[in-house]
PDB file of C-alpha atoms in Angstrom:
ATOM      1  CA  UNK Y   1       4.234  -9.939 -11.427  1.00  0.00           C
ATOM      2  CA  UNK Y   2       2.860  -6.888 -13.144  1.00  0.00           C
ATOM      3  CA  UNK Y   3       1.226  -4.547 -10.691  1.00  0.00           C
ATOM      4  CA  UNK Y   4       0.848  -0.979  -9.549  1.00  0.00           C
ATOM      5  CA  UNK Y   5       0.696   0.287  -5.970  1.00  0.00           C
ATOM      6  CA  UNK Y   6      -2.664   1.131  -4.454  1.00  0.00           C
ATOM      7  CA  UNK Y   7      -1.583   4.702  -3.859  1.00  0.00           C
ATOM      8  CA  UNK Y   8      -2.210   7.238  -6.590  1.00  0.00           C
ATOM      9  CA  UNK Y   9       1.353   8.551  -6.384  1.00  0.00           C
ATOM     10  CA  UNK Y  10       4.081   7.894  -8.919  1.00  0.00           C
ATOM     11  CA  UNK Y  11       5.131   4.199  -8.662  1.00  0.00           C
ATOM     12  CA  UNK Y  12       8.773   5.131  -9.286  1.00  0.00           C
ATOM     13  CA  UNK Y  13       9.162   7.519  -6.366  1.00  0.00           C
ATOM     14  CA  UNK Y  14      11.293   6.169  -3.468  1.00  0.00           C
ATOM     15  CA  UNK Y  15       8.382   6.091  -1.015  1.00  0.00           C
ATOM     16  CA  UNK Y  16       5.939   4.430  -3.406  1.00  0.00           C
ATOM     17  CA  UNK Y  17       7.571   1.746  -5.543  1.00  0.00           C
ATOM     18  CA  UNK Y  18       5.860  -0.320  -8.181  1.00  0.00           C
ATOM     19  CA  UNK Y  19       6.289  -4.078  -8.128  1.00  0.00           C
ATOM     20  CA  UNK Y  20       9.202  -4.130 -10.540  1.00  0.00           C
ATOM     21  CA  UNK Y  21      11.105  -1.499  -8.561  1.00  0.00           C
ATOM     22  CA  UNK Y  22      10.393  -3.256  -5.280  1.00  0.00           C
ATOM     23  CA  UNK Y  23      11.557  -6.690  -6.426  1.00  0.00           C
ATOM     24  CA  UNK Y  24      14.559  -5.326  -8.310  1.00  0.00           C
ATOM     25  CA  UNK Y  25      15.700  -3.807  -5.028  1.00  0.00           C
ATOM     26  CA  UNK Y  26      15.055  -7.053  -3.148  1.00  0.00           C
ATOM     27  CA  UNK Y  27      16.832  -9.331  -5.640  1.00  0.00           C
ATOM     28  CA  UNK Y  28      20.214  -9.515  -3.870  1.00  0.00           C
ATOM     29  CA  UNK Y  29      18.714 -10.738  -0.589  1.00  0.00           C
ATOM     30  CA  UNK Y  30      15.622 -12.625  -1.796  1.00  0.00           C
ATOM     31  CA  UNK Y  31      17.300 -16.036  -1.750  1.00  0.00           C
ATOM     32  CA  UNK Y  32      17.899 -15.675   2.011  1.00  0.00           C
ATOM     33  CA  UNK Y  33      14.168 -16.290   2.485  1.00  0.00           C
ATOM     34  CA  UNK Y  34      14.782 -19.820   1.157  1.00  0.00           C
ATOM     35  CA  UNK Y  35      17.866 -20.537   3.278  1.00  0.00           C
ATOM     36  CA  UNK Y  36      17.517 -23.424   5.788  1.00  0.00           C
ATOM     37  CA  UNK Y  37      16.182 -21.059   8.445  1.00  0.00           C
ATOM     38  CA  UNK Y  38      14.516 -18.659   6.033  1.00  0.00           C
ATOM     39  CA  UNK Y  39      10.948 -17.460   6.367  1.00  0.00           C
ATOM     40  CA  UNK Y  40       9.889 -18.966   3.008  1.00  0.00           C
ATOM     41  CA  UNK Y  41      11.816 -22.244   2.925  1.00  0.00           C
ATOM     42  CA  UNK Y  42       8.627 -24.170   3.756  1.00  0.00           C
ATOM     43  CA  UNK Y  43       7.242 -23.164   0.355  1.00  0.00           C
ATOM     44  CA  UNK Y  44       9.688 -25.454  -1.428  1.00  0.00           C
ATOM     45  CA  UNK Y  45       7.984 -28.593  -0.159  1.00  0.00           C
ATOM     46  CA  UNK Y  46       4.476 -27.137   0.109  1.00  0.00           C
ATOM     47  CA  UNK Y  47       4.489 -26.225  -3.570  1.00  0.00           C
ATOM     48  CA  UNK Y  48       6.259 -29.362  -4.790  1.00  0.00           C
ATOM     49  CA  UNK Y  49       3.925 -31.791  -2.982  1.00  0.00           C
ATOM     50  CA  UNK Y  50       0.778 -30.915  -4.984  1.00  0.00           C
ATOM     51  CA  UNK Y  51       2.836 -30.530  -8.162  1.00  0.00           C
ATOM     52  CA  UNK Y  52       4.015 -34.119  -7.839  1.00  0.00           C
ATOM     53  CA  UNK Y  53       0.472 -35.237  -7.012  1.00  0.00           C
ATOM     54  CA  UNK Y  54      -1.341 -33.443  -9.820  1.00  0.00           C
ATOM     55  CA  UNK Y  55       1.214 -32.950 -12.617  1.00  0.00           C
ATOM     56  CA  UNK Y  56       2.542 -35.842 -14.752  1.00  0.00           C
ATOM     57  CA  UNK Y  57       6.217 -36.679 -14.253  1.00  0.00           C
ATOM     58  CA  UNK Y  58       8.453 -34.929 -16.763  1.00  0.00           C
ATOM     59  CA  UNK Y  59       5.830 -32.281 -17.541  1.00  0.00           C
ATOM     60  CA  UNK Y  60       6.588 -28.696 -18.435  1.00  0.00           C
ATOM     61  CA  UNK Y  61       5.919 -26.112 -15.727  1.00  0.00           C
ATOM     62  CA  UNK Y  62       5.763 -22.328 -15.789  1.00  0.00           C
ATOM     63  CA  UNK Y  63       6.975 -20.772 -12.537  1.00  0.00           C
ATOM     64  CA  UNK Y  64       5.183 -17.450 -12.823  1.00  0.00           C
ATOM     65  CA  UNK Y  65       6.902 -14.815 -10.701  1.00  0.00           C
ATOM     66  CA  UNK Y  66       9.863 -17.094 -10.086  1.00  0.00           C
ATOM     67  CA  UNK Y  67      11.952 -14.583  -8.137  1.00  0.00           C
ATOM     68  CA  UNK Y  68      15.504 -15.788  -7.541  1.00  0.00           C
ATOM     69  CA  UNK Y  69      14.626 -19.261  -8.828  1.00  0.00           C
ATOM     70  CA  UNK Y  70      14.369 -21.467  -5.741  1.00  0.00           C
ATOM     71  CA  UNK Y  71      10.971 -23.046  -6.442  1.00  0.00           C
ATOM     72  CA  UNK Y  72      11.782 -23.480 -10.128  1.00  0.00           C
ATOM     73  CA  UNK Y  73      14.982 -25.298  -9.170  1.00  0.00           C
ATOM     74  CA  UNK Y  74      13.080 -27.511  -6.729  1.00  0.00           C
ATOM     75  CA  UNK Y  75      10.636 -28.514  -9.477  1.00  0.00           C
ATOM     76  CA  UNK Y  76      13.472 -29.165 -11.929  1.00  0.00           C
ATOM     77  CA  UNK Y  77      15.244 -31.353  -9.387  1.00  0.00           C
ATOM     78  CA  UNK Y  78      12.032 -33.400  -9.157  1.00  0.00           C
ATOM     79  CA  UNK Y  79      12.201 -34.153 -12.877  1.00  0.00           C
ATOM     80  CA  UNK Y  80      10.112 -31.370 -14.413  1.00  0.00           C
ATOM     81  CA  UNK Y  81      11.079 -29.014 -17.230  1.00  0.00           C
ATOM     82  CA  UNK Y  82      10.653 -25.485 -15.939  1.00  0.00           C
ATOM     83  CA  UNK Y  83      10.398 -22.007 -17.421  1.00  0.00           C
ATOM     84  CA  UNK Y  84      10.862 -19.285 -14.822  1.00  0.00           C
ATOM     85  CA  UNK Y  85       9.330 -15.896 -15.646  1.00  0.00           C
ATOM     86  CA  UNK Y  86       9.593 -12.717 -13.601  1.00  0.00           C
ATOM     87  CA  UNK Y  87       9.011  -9.056 -14.379  1.00  0.00           C
ATOM     88  CA  UNK Y  88      12.151  -8.189 -12.375  1.00  0.00           C
ATOM     89  CA  UNK Y  89      15.223  -8.457 -14.599  1.00  0.00           C
ATOM     90  CA  UNK Y  90      17.392  -8.328 -11.481  1.00  0.00           C
ATOM     91  CA  UNK Y  91      15.631 -11.377 -10.038  1.00  0.00           C
ATOM     92  CA  UNK Y  92      16.123 -13.265 -13.310  1.00  0.00           C
ATOM     93  CA  UNK Y  93      19.799 -12.356 -13.418  1.00  0.00           C
ATOM     94  CA  UNK Y  94      20.194 -13.690  -9.893  1.00  0.00           C
ATOM     95  CA  UNK Y  95      18.287 -16.887 -10.724  1.00  0.00           C
ATOM     96  CA  UNK Y  96      20.462 -17.544 -13.780  1.00  0.00           C
ATOM     97  CA  UNK Y  97      23.637 -17.090 -11.752  1.00  0.00           C
ATOM     98  CA  UNK Y  98      22.470 -19.498  -9.041  1.00  0.00           C
ATOM     99  CA  UNK Y  99      20.869 -22.319 -11.011  1.00  0.00           C
ATOM    100  CA  UNK Y 100      22.355 -23.752 -14.174  1.00  0.00           C
ATOM    101  CA  UNK Y 101      20.403 -26.723 -15.468  1.00  0.00           C
ATOM    102  CA  UNK Y 102      19.197 -27.896 -18.849  1.00  0.00           C
ATOM    103  CA  UNK Y 103      15.804 -28.399 -17.235  1.00  0.00           C
ATOM    104  CA  UNK Y 104      15.339 -24.705 -16.357  1.00  0.00           C
ATOM    105  CA  UNK Y 105      15.156 -21.569 -18.461  1.00  0.00           C
ATOM    106  CA  UNK Y 106      14.792 -18.160 -16.828  1.00  0.00           C
ATOM    107  CA  UNK Y 107      13.524 -15.091 -18.662  1.00  0.00           C
ATOM    108  CA  UNK Y 108      12.466 -11.597 -17.707  1.00  0.00           C
ATOM    109  CA  UNK Y 109       9.059 -10.510 -18.965  1.00  0.00           C
ATOM    110  CA  UNK Y 110       7.990  -6.944 -18.283  1.00  0.00           C
ATOM    111  CA  UNK Y 111       4.565  -7.446 -19.881  1.00  0.00           C
ATOM    112  CA  UNK Y 112       3.161 -10.515 -18.175  1.00  0.00           C
ATOM    113  CA  UNK Y 113      -0.233  -9.958 -19.782  1.00  0.00           C
ATOM    114  CA  UNK Y 114       1.422 -11.133 -23.025  1.00  0.00           C
ATOM    115  CA  UNK Y 115       3.606 -14.089 -22.099  1.00  0.00           C
ATOM    116  CA  UNK Y 116       6.119 -15.247 -24.738  1.00  0.00           C
ATOM    117  CA  UNK Y 117       4.637 -18.735 -25.104  1.00  0.00           C
ATOM    118  CA  UNK Y 118       2.234 -20.411 -27.492  1.00  0.00           C
ATOM    119  CA  UNK Y 119      -1.252 -21.493 -26.455  1.00  0.00           C
ATOM    120  CA  UNK Y 120      -1.277 -24.670 -24.380  1.00  0.00           C
ATOM    121  CA  UNK Y 121       2.471 -24.779 -23.769  1.00  0.00           C
ATOM    122  CA  UNK Y 122       2.481 -25.896 -20.137  1.00  0.00           C
ATOM    123  CA  UNK Y 123       1.229 -28.884 -18.196  1.00  0.00           C
ATOM    124  CA  UNK Y 124       1.082 -26.725 -15.083  1.00  0.00           C
ATOM    125  CA  UNK Y 125       1.523 -23.229 -13.707  1.00  0.00           C
ATOM    126  CA  UNK Y 126       3.114 -22.451 -10.335  1.00  0.00           C
ATOM    127  CA  UNK Y 127       2.505 -19.042  -8.758  1.00  0.00           C
ATOM    128  CA  UNK Y 128       3.802 -18.826  -5.205  1.00  0.00           C
ATOM    129  CA  UNK Y 129       2.437 -15.642  -3.589  1.00  0.00           C
ATOM    130  CA  UNK Y 130       2.406 -13.751  -6.879  1.00  0.00           C
ATOM    131  CA  UNK Y 131      -1.245 -13.188  -7.735  1.00  0.00           C
ATOM    132  CA  UNK Y 132      -1.651 -10.804  -4.818  1.00  0.00           C
ATOM    133  CA  UNK Y 133       0.372  -8.257  -6.830  1.00  0.00           C
ATOM    134  CA  UNK Y 134      -0.979  -8.521 -10.378  1.00  0.00           C
ATOM    135  CA  UNK Y 135      -3.178  -5.922 -12.035  1.00  0.00           C
ATOM    136  CA  UNK Y 136      -5.568  -6.459 -13.735  1.00  0.00           C
ATOM    137  CA  UNK Y 137      -6.101  -9.800 -12.041  1.00  0.00           C
ATOM    138  CA  UNK Y 138      -8.691 -11.299 -14.395  1.00  0.00           C
ATOM    139  CA  UNK Y 139      -6.632 -10.539 -17.510  1.00  0.00           C
ATOM    140  CA  UNK Y 140      -3.573 -12.139 -15.901  1.00  0.00           C
ATOM    141  CA  UNK Y 141      -5.491 -15.258 -14.902  1.00  0.00           C
ATOM    142  CA  UNK Y 142      -6.825 -15.542 -18.443  1.00  0.00           C
ATOM    143  CA  UNK Y 143      -3.325 -15.186 -19.888  1.00  0.00           C
ATOM    144  CA  UNK Y 144      -2.033 -17.932 -17.595  1.00  0.00           C
ATOM    145  CA  UNK Y 145      -4.955 -20.063 -18.724  1.00  0.00           C
ATOM    146  CA  UNK Y 146      -4.039 -19.432 -22.362  1.00  0.00           C
ATOM    147  CA  UNK Y 147      -0.532 -20.864 -21.992  1.00  0.00           C
ATOM    148  CA  UNK Y 148      -1.746 -23.879 -19.981  1.00  0.00           C
ATOM    149  CA  UNK Y 149      -2.808 -27.106 -21.703  1.00  0.00           C
ATOM    150  CA  UNK Y 150      -6.454 -28.151 -21.692  1.00  0.00           C
ATOM    151  CA  UNK Y 151      -6.969 -29.911 -18.362  1.00  0.00           C
ATOM    152  CA  UNK Y 152      -3.635 -28.573 -17.099  1.00  0.00           C
ATOM    153  CA  UNK Y 153      -3.102 -27.608 -13.489  1.00  0.00           C
ATOM    154  CA  UNK Y 154      -2.063 -24.566 -11.499  1.00  0.00           C
ATOM    155  CA  UNK Y 155      -0.689 -24.514  -7.955  1.00  0.00           C
ATOM    156  CA  UNK Y 156      -0.968 -21.115  -6.286  1.00  0.00           C
ATOM    157  CA  UNK Y 157      -0.713 -19.530  -2.869  1.00  0.00           C
ATOM    158  CA  UNK Y 158      -2.616 -16.358  -1.950  1.00  0.00           C
ATOM    159  CA  UNK Y 159      -3.083 -14.352   1.268  1.00  0.00           C
ATOM    160  CA  UNK Y 160      -5.658 -15.730   3.680  1.00  0.00           C
ATOM    161  CA  UNK Y 161      -7.632 -12.679   4.812  1.00  0.00           C
ATOM    162  CA  UNK Y 162      -9.215 -14.711   7.623  1.00  0.00           C
ATOM    163  CA  UNK Y 163      -5.831 -15.123   9.324  1.00  0.00           C
ATOM    164  CA  UNK Y 164      -4.839 -12.713  12.148  1.00  0.00           C
ATOM    165  CA  UNK Y 165      -1.605 -11.790  10.336  1.00  0.00           C
ATOM    166  CA  UNK Y 166      -3.651 -10.468   7.430  1.00  0.00           C
ATOM    167  CA  UNK Y 167      -5.804  -8.506   9.891  1.00  0.00           C
ATOM    168  CA  UNK Y 168      -2.601  -6.850  11.136  1.00  0.00           C
ATOM    169  CA  UNK Y 169      -1.544  -6.093   7.575  1.00  0.00           C
ATOM    170  CA  UNK Y 170      -4.939  -4.532   6.889  1.00  0.00           C
ATOM    171  CA  UNK Y 171      -4.355  -2.268   9.907  1.00  0.00           C
ATOM    172  CA  UNK Y 172      -0.920  -1.351   8.570  1.00  0.00           C
ATOM    173  CA  UNK Y 173      -2.397  -0.597   5.152  1.00  0.00           C
ATOM    174  CA  UNK Y 174      -4.819   1.832   6.723  1.00  0.00           C
ATOM    175  CA  UNK Y 175      -2.478   3.639   9.110  1.00  0.00           C
ATOM    176  CA  UNK Y 176       1.149   3.152   8.048  1.00  0.00           C
ATOM    177  CA  UNK Y 177       1.197   2.758   4.269  1.00  0.00           C
ATOM    178  CA  UNK Y 178       0.067   6.378   3.689  1.00  0.00           C
ATOM    179  CA  UNK Y 179       3.020   7.706   5.764  1.00  0.00           C
ATOM    180  CA  UNK Y 180       5.660   5.124   4.863  1.00  0.00           C
ATOM    181  CA  UNK Y 181       7.870   7.782   3.271  1.00  0.00           C
ATOM    182  CA  UNK Y 182       8.410   9.181   6.773  1.00  0.00           C
ATOM    183  CA  UNK Y 183       9.300   5.825   8.350  1.00  0.00           C
ATOM    184  CA  UNK Y 184      12.788   4.316   8.870  1.00  0.00           C
ATOM    185  CA  UNK Y 185      13.977   2.359   5.832  1.00  0.00           C
ATOM    186  CA  UNK Y 186      13.566  -1.103   7.390  1.00  0.00           C
ATOM    187  CA  UNK Y 187       9.959  -0.375   8.339  1.00  0.00           C
ATOM    188  CA  UNK Y 188       9.272   1.404   5.064  1.00  0.00           C
ATOM    189  CA  UNK Y 189      10.258  -1.677   3.045  1.00  0.00           C
ATOM    190  CA  UNK Y 190       7.632  -3.708   4.858  1.00  0.00           C
ATOM    191  CA  UNK Y 191       5.012  -1.049   4.215  1.00  0.00           C
ATOM    192  CA  UNK Y 192       6.068  -0.978   0.557  1.00  0.00           C
ATOM    193  CA  UNK Y 193       5.218  -4.684   0.435  1.00  0.00           C
ATOM    194  CA  UNK Y 194       1.827  -4.039   2.029  1.00  0.00           C
ATOM    195  CA  UNK Y 195       1.172  -1.292  -0.522  1.00  0.00           C
ATOM    196  CA  UNK Y 196       1.746  -3.505  -3.562  1.00  0.00           C
ATOM    197  CA  UNK Y 197       0.047  -6.617  -2.139  1.00  0.00           C
ATOM    198  CA  UNK Y 198      -3.405  -5.493  -3.209  1.00  0.00           C
ATOM    199  CA  UNK Y 199      -5.352  -8.617  -4.204  1.00  0.00           C
ATOM    200  CA  UNK Y 200      -6.630  -9.836  -0.855  1.00  0.00           C
ATOM    201  CA  UNK Y 201      -9.921 -11.714  -0.953  1.00  0.00           C
ATOM    202  CA  UNK Y 202     -11.814 -14.373   0.929  1.00  0.00           C
ATOM    203  CA  UNK Y 203     -11.624 -17.962  -0.287  1.00  0.00           C
ATOM    204  CA  UNK Y 204     -15.093 -17.599  -1.767  1.00  0.00           C
ATOM    205  CA  UNK Y 205     -14.080 -14.438  -3.632  1.00  0.00           C
ATOM    206  CA  UNK Y 206     -10.959 -16.145  -4.996  1.00  0.00           C
ATOM    207  CA  UNK Y 207     -13.080 -19.062  -6.191  1.00  0.00           C
ATOM    208  CA  UNK Y 208     -15.388 -16.661  -7.993  1.00  0.00           C
ATOM    209  CA  UNK Y 209     -12.578 -14.725  -9.663  1.00  0.00           C
ATOM    210  CA  UNK Y 210     -10.782 -17.882 -10.739  1.00  0.00           C
ATOM    211  CA  UNK Y 211     -13.981 -19.350 -12.152  1.00  0.00           C
ATOM    212  CA  UNK Y 212     -14.740 -16.254 -14.207  1.00  0.00           C
ATOM    213  CA  UNK Y 213     -11.214 -16.433 -15.659  1.00  0.00           C
ATOM    214  CA  UNK Y 214     -11.636 -20.082 -16.701  1.00  0.00           C
ATOM    215  CA  UNK Y 215     -10.094 -21.975 -13.789  1.00  0.00           C
ATOM    216  CA  UNK Y 216     -11.746 -24.693 -11.714  1.00  0.00           C
ATOM    217  CA  UNK Y 217     -10.660 -25.065  -8.068  1.00  0.00           C
ATOM    218  CA  UNK Y 218      -9.815 -28.696  -7.327  1.00  0.00           C
ATOM    219  CA  UNK Y 219      -8.502 -28.343  -3.785  1.00  0.00           C
ATOM    220  CA  UNK Y 220      -7.750 -25.710  -1.150  1.00  0.00           C
ATOM    221  CA  UNK Y 221      -5.372 -26.364   1.744  1.00  0.00           C
ATOM    222  CA  UNK Y 222      -3.693 -24.592   4.684  1.00  0.00           C
ATOM    223  CA  UNK Y 223      -6.808 -22.617   5.546  1.00  0.00           C
ATOM    224  CA  UNK Y 224      -5.407 -21.903   9.014  1.00  0.00           C
ATOM    225  CA  UNK Y 225      -2.206 -20.342   7.608  1.00  0.00           C
ATOM    226  CA  UNK Y 226      -1.423 -16.764   6.481  1.00  0.00           C
ATOM    227  CA  UNK Y 227      -1.289 -18.143   2.935  1.00  0.00           C
ATOM    228  CA  UNK Y 228      -3.625 -20.789   1.668  1.00  0.00           C
ATOM    229  CA  UNK Y 229      -2.768 -23.075  -1.205  1.00  0.00           C
ATOM    230  CA  UNK Y 230      -5.075 -23.798  -4.123  1.00  0.00           C
ATOM    231  CA  UNK Y 231      -4.852 -26.425  -6.860  1.00  0.00           C
ATOM    232  CA  UNK Y 232      -6.627 -25.399 -10.051  1.00  0.00           C
ATOM    233  CA  UNK Y 233      -7.551 -27.004 -13.349  1.00  0.00           C
ATOM    234  CA  UNK Y 234      -7.857 -25.240 -16.686  1.00  0.00           C
ATOM    235  CA  UNK Y 235     -11.571 -25.430 -17.347  1.00  0.00           C
ATOM    236  CA  UNK Y 236     -12.216 -26.223 -21.012  1.00  0.00           C
ATOM    237  CA  UNK Y 237     -15.909 -25.448 -20.519  1.00  0.00           C
ATOM    238  CA  UNK Y 238     -14.989 -21.773 -20.464  1.00  0.00           C
ATOM    239  CA  UNK Y 239     -14.036 -21.826 -24.169  1.00  0.00           C
TER     240      UNK Y 239
END
């Protein structure tokens, strides 16, 4: 999840964190989002369903931006071999402490534009709400393509800019992100998220960017949700 904030200020200052700083700070509480009543628990099944449909049983999966490890663990429990990568060392430490399985390996990777895997390592890539943060986007998509097998799949979720929630976040970006250093901490953390979530495009624009980077869109779902889900195929014609 390599990214920089949209503001021109120093990404390490308290009111303008970079992605790594933000997710390091969130690592102790991140797993609560995947608790039974958590705001992200639905992702466990929404991600696994297309994985099981499109990825051969027993395949090797890269969970790119794995956070505290919940989706990686879900895929491993379904019979896949999973490598979880995150730029936040704190997130990886938390994932390792929570999930101990021979089917999962977690590693921190500060430079996600140079992943520590050989060409064509993975049958599939999973990126749950990660690509909104990465910079430069095309280079990251091409690097994910490099480590994916020819004809391999990717299952991703990205913000749906046509949804009213994203309209609200666009308003916040305009009016509250610039002054978030003056806001109470709880509100500031939300505006920090808005600041680093910079890749927000229409479905058509995502299709174009993915195609240029060598990915073919096979299916798009949940178009009425704040996040829509896309299933991709590594396009060998882009060689």
